[in-house]
CSV table of C-alpha atoms in Angstrom, one decimal:
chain,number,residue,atom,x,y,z
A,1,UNK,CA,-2.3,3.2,8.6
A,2,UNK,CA,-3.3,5.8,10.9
A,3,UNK,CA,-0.5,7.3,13.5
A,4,UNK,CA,-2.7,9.1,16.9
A,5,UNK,CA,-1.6,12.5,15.2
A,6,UNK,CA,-2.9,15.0,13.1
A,7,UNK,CA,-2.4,14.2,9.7
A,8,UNK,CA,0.5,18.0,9.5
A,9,UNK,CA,2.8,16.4,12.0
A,10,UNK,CA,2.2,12.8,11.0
A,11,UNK,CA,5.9,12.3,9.3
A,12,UNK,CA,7.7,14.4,11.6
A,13,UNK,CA,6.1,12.1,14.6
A,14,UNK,CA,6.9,9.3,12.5
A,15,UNK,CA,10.5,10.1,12.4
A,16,UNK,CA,10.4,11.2,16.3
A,17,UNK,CA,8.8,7.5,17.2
A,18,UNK,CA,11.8,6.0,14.8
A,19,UNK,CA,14.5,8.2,17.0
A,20,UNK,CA,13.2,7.1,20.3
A,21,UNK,CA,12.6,3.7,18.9
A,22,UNK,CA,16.6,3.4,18.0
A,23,UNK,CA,18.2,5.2,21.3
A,24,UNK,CA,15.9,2.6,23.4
A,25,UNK,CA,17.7,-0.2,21.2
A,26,UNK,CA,21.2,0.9,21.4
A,27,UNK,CA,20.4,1.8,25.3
A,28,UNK,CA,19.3,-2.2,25.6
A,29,UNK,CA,22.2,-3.3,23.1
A,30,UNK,CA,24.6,-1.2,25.6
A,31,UNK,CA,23.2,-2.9,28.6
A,32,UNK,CA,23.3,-6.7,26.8
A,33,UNK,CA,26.9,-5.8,25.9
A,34,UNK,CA,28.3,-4.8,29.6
A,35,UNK,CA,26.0,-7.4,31.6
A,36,UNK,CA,27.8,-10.0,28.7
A,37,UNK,CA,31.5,-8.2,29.4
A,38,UNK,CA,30.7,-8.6,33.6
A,39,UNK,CA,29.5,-12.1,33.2
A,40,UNK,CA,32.8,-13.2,31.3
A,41,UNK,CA,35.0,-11.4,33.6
A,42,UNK,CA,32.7,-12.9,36.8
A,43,UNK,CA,33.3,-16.3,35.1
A,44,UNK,CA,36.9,-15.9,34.7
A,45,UNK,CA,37.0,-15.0,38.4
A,46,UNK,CA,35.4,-17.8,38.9
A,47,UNK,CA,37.3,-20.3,37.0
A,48,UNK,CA,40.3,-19.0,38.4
A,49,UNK,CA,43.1,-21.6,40.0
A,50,UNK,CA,42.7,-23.0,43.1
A,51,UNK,CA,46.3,-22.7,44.1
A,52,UNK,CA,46.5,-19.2,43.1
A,53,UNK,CA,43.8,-18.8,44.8
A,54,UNK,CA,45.7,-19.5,48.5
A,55,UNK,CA,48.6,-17.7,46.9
A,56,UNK,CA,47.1,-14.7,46.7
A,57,UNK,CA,44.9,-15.4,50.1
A,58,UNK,CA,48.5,-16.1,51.7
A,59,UNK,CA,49.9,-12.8,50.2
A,60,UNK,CA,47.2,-10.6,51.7
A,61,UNK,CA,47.5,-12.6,55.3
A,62,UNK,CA,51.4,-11.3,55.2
A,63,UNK,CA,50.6,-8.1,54.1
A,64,UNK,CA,47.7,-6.8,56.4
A,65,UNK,CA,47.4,-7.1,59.9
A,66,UNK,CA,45.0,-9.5,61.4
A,67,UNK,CA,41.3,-7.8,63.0
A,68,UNK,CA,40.5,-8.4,66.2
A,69,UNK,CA,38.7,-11.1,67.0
A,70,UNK,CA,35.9,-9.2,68.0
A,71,UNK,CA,35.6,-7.0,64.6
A,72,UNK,CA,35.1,-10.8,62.6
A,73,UNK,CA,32.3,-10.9,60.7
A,74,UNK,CA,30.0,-13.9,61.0
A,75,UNK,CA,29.9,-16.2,58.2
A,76,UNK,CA,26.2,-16.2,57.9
A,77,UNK,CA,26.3,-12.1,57.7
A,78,UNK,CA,28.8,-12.4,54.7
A,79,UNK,CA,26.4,-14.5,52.7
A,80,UNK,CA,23.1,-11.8,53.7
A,81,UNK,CA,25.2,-8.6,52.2
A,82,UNK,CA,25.5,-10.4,49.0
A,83,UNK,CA,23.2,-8.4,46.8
A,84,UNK,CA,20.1,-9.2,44.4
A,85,UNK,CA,22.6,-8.1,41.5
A,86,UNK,CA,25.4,-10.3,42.7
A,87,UNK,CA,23.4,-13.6,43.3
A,88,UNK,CA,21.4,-13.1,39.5
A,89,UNK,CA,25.0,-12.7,37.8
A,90,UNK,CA,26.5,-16.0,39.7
A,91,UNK,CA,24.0,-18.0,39.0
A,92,UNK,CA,23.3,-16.9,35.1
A,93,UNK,CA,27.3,-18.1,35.1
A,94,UNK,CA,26.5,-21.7,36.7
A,95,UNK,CA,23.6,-22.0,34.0
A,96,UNK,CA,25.9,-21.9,31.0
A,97,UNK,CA,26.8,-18.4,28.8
A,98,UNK,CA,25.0,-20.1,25.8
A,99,UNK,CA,21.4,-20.6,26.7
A,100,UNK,CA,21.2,-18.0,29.3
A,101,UNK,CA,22.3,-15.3,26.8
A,102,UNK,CA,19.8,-16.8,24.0
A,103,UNK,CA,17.4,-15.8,26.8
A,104,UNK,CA,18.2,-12.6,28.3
A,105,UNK,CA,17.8,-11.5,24.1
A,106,UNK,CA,14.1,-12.8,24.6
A,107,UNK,CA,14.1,-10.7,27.6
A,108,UNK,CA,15.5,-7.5,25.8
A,109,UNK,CA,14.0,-7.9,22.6
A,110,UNK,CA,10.7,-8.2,24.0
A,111,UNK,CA,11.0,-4.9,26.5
A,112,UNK,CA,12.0,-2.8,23.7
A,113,UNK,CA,8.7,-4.4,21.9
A,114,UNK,CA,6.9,-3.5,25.5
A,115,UNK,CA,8.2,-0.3,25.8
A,116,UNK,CA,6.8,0.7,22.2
A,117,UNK,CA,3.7,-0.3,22.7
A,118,UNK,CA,3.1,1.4,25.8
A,119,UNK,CA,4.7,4.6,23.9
A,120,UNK,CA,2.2,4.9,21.5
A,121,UNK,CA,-0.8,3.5,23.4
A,122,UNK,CA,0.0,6.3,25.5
A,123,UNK,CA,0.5,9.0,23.1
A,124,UNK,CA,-3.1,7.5,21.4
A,125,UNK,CA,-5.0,8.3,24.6
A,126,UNK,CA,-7.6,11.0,23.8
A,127,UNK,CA,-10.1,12.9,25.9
A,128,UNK,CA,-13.2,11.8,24.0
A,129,UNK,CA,-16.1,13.6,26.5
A,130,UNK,CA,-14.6,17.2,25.5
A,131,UNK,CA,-13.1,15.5,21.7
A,132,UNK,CA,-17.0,15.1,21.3
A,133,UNK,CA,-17.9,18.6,23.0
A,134,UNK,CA,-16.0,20.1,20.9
A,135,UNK,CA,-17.2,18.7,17.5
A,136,UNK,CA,-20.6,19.1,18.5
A,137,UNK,CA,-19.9,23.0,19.0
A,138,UNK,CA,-18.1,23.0,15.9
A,139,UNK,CA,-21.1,21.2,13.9
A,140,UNK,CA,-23.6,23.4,15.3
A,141,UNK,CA,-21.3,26.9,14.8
A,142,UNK,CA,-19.5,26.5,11.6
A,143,UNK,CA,-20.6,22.9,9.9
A,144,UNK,CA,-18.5,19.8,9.3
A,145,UNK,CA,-15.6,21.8,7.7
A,146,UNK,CA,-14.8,23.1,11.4
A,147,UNK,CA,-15.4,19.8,13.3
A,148,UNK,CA,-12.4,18.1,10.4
A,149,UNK,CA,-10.2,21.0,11.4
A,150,UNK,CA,-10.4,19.7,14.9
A,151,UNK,CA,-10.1,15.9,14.7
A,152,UNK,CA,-7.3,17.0,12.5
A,153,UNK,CA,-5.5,18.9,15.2
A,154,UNK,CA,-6.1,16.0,18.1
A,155,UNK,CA,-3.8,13.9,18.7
A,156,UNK,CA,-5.1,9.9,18.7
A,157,UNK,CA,-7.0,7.3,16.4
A,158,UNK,CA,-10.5,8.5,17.7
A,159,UNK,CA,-10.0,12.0,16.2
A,160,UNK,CA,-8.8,10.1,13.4
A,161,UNK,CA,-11.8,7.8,12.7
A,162,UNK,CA,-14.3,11.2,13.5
A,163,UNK,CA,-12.3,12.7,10.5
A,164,UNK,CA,-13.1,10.1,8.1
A,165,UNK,CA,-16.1,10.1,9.4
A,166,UNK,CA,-16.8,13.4,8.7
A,167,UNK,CA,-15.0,13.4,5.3
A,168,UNK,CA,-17.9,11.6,4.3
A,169,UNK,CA,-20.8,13.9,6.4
A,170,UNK,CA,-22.4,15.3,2.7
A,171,UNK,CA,-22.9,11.2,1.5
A,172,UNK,CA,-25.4,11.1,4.3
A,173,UNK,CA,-25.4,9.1,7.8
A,174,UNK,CA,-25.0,5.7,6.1
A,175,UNK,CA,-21.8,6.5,4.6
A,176,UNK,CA,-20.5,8.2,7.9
A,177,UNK,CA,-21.4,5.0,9.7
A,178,UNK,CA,-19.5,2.7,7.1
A,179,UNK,CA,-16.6,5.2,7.3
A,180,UNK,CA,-16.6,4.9,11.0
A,181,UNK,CA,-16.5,1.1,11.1
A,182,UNK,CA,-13.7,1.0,8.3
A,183,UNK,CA,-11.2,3.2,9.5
A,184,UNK,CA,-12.0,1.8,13.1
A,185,UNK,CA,-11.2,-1.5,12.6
A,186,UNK,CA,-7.7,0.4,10.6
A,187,UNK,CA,-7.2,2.2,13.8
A,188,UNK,CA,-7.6,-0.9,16.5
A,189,UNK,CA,-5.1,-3.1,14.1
A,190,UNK,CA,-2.6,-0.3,14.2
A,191,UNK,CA,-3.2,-0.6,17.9
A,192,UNK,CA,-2.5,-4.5,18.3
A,193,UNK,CA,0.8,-3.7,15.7
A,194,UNK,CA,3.4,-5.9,17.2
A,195,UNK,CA,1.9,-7.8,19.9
A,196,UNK,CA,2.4,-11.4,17.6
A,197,UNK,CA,6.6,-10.9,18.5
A,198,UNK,CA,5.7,-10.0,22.0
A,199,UNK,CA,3.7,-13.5,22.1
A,200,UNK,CA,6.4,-15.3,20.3
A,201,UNK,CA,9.1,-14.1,23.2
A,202,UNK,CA,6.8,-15.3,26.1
A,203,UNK,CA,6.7,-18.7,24.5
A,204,UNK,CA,10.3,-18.9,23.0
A,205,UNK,CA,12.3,-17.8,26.8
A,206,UNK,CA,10.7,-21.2,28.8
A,207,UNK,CA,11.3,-23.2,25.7
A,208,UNK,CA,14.9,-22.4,25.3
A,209,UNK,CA,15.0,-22.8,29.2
A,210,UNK,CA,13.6,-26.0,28.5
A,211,UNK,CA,15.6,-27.2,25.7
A,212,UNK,CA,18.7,-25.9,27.9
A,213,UNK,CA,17.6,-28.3,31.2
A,214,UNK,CA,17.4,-31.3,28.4
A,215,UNK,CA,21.0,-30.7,27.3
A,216,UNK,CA,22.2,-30.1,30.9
A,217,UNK,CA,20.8,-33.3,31.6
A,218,UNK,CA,22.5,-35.2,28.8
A,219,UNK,CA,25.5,-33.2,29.5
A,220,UNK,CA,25.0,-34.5,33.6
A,221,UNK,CA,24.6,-38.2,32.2
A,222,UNK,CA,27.6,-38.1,30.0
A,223,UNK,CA,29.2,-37.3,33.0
A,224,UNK,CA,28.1,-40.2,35.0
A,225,UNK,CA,28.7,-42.9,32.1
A,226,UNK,CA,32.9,-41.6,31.9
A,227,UNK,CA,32.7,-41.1,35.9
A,228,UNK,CA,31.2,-44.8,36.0
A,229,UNK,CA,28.8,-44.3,39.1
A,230,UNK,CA,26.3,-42.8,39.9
A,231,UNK,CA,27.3,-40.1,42.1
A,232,UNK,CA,25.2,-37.8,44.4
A,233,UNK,CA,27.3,-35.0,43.8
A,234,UNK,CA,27.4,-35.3,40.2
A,235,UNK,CA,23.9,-35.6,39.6
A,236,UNK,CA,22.6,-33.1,41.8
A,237,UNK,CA,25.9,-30.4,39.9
A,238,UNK,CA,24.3,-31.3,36.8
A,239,UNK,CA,20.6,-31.0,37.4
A,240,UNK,CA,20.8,-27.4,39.6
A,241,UNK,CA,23.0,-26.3,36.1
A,242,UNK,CA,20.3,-27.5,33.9
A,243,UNK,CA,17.3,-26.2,35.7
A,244,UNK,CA,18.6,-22.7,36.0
A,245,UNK,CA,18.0,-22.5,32.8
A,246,UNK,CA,14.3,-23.0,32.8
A,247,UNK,CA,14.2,-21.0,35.8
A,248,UNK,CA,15.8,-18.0,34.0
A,249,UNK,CA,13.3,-19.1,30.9
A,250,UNK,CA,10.0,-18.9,32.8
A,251,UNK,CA,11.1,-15.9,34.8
A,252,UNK,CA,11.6,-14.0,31.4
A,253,UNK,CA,7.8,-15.3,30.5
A,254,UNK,CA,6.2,-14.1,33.9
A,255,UNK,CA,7.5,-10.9,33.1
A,256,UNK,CA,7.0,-10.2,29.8
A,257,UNK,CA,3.0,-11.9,30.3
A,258,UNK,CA,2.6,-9.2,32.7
A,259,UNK,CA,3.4,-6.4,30.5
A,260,UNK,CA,1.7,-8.4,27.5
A,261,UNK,CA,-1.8,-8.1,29.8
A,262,UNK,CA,-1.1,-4.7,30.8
A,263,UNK,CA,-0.6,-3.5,27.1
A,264,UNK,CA,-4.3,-5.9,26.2
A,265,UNK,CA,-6.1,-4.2,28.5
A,266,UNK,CA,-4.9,-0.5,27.3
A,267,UNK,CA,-6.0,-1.8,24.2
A,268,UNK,CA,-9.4,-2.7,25.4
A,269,UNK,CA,-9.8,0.2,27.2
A,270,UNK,CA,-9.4,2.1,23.7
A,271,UNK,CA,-11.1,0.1,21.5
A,272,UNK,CA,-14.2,0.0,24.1
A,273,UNK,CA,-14.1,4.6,24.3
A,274,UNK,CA,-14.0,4.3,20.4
A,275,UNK,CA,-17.2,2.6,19.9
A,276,UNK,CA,-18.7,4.0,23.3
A,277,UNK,CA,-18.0,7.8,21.5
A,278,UNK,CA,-18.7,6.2,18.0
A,279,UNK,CA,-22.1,6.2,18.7
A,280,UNK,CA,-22.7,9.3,20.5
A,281,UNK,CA,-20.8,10.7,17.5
A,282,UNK,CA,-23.5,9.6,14.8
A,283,UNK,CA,-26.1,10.7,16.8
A,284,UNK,CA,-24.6,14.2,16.8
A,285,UNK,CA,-23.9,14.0,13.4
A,286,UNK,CA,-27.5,12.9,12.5
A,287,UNK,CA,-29.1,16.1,14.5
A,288,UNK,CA,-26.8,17.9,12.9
A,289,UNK,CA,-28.2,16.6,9.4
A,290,UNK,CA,-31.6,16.9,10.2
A,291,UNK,CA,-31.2,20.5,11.9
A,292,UNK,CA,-29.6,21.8,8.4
């Protein structure tokens, strides 16, 4: 397929794209392996003895001196300088390591898609007003040999699609037009490349979410068939662990949609200047025939 570059620096911007492309996954493979190690030792804090637990409580009370009592803190301020960071990390423990990690991969694995995408959508942006200008100078001045040397020294697909297009410039304007249309339809597939896995990760986080609630639940009802009553405080444990996961599920989707839109519409935006400069193309290409 075609890369936005010229056609000299295609492989060594293929091999810069792979580079970037493996830092950004061992960067996110880096981050999934702390947040995992932080979660495990936040559990094990967690899980940790109630009676050493007042041990150590008792311990400190001997070994510091008591505040006054106007330096205590309210209860109620305690719980507001709990951060954002803190809150997400207790309550990804409470919904189980198994199916919340299955969905912070969705998460990760579709950024890194994201991020990709928006790379090279970005780096396939051309300026087609003064791409155009400049062909059209370079028809009129020194003839479809100069106007190749240009789209093959601008970066994105448009420049691209112009060359082919003007590869084909002594076959007359039919066979410019058929080259246009072929390697444009080349160029806008090599701009949806990837977006299928993005689609599958905003659909596979709320189902694993979901499938993760209908195992909580089972797990909660086991629960009250050994207990032998049905308990308040045993359902309501069991259904808040259960529907974090869905939570955490259709969070993961919301975000990923949004970046999934904001990538289609990049797309669109290209695809629409392509045929929008297509055309004004041909009909400098035609004046250009008839004026030899």
């Amino acid at each position: 397929g075609y890369l936005p570059f010229s056609e000299d620096d295609d492989e060594k911007n293929k091999q810069l794209i792979k580079k970037i492309m493996k830092r950004l996954f061992s960067l996110l493979a880096m981050a999934f392996l702390l947040t995992f190690v932080t979660v495990n030792a936040f559990a094990q804090n967690a899980a940790q003895p109630a009676d050493e637990q007042q041990t150590t409580e008792q311990v400190a009370e001997e070994t510091t001196t008591p505040a006054p009592a106007q330096s205590a803190v309210p209860e109620d301020q305690v719980q507001q300088k709990k951060s954002f960071h803190y809150v997400l990390k207790e309550k990804f423990i409470e919904g189980g390591p198994g199916f919340m990690a299955t969905v912070l991969l969705c998460l990760i694995f579709g950024l890194a898609l994201v991020i990709e995408r928006i790379i090279y959508l970005t780096m396939s942006t051309t300026n087609s007003d003064k791409l155009i200008g400049e062909i059209k100078a370079a028809l009129k001045n020194g003839g479809p040999e100069k106007a190749m040397s240009i789209c093959k020294n601008t970066r994105g697909p448009l420049a691209s699609v112009f060359y082919e297009g003007l590869a084909k410039y002594d076959d007359g304007i039919d066979q410019v037009e058929k080259a246009l249309g072929a390697y444009g339809s080349v160029a806008t597939g090599n701009l949806e490349k990837g977006l299928s896995w993005i689609a599958l990760f905003i659909s596979l986080a709320p189902s694993l979410g979901f499938m993760g609630t209908v195992i909580g639940m089972i797990a909660a009802f086991d629960k009250i068939s050994v207990v032998g009553e049905m308990s308040p405080a045993v359902v309501a444990g069991g259904m808040k662990v259960a529907l974090l996961t869905t939570l955490f599920g259709l969070i993961v989707a919301v975000v990923l949609q949004v970046f999934y839109n904001y990538i289609l519409a990049n797309i669109e935006n290209i695809v629409i200047d392509m045929e929008d400069s297509s055309i004004e193309f041909l009909d400098i290409v035609a004046d250009s025939m008839d004026n030899k």
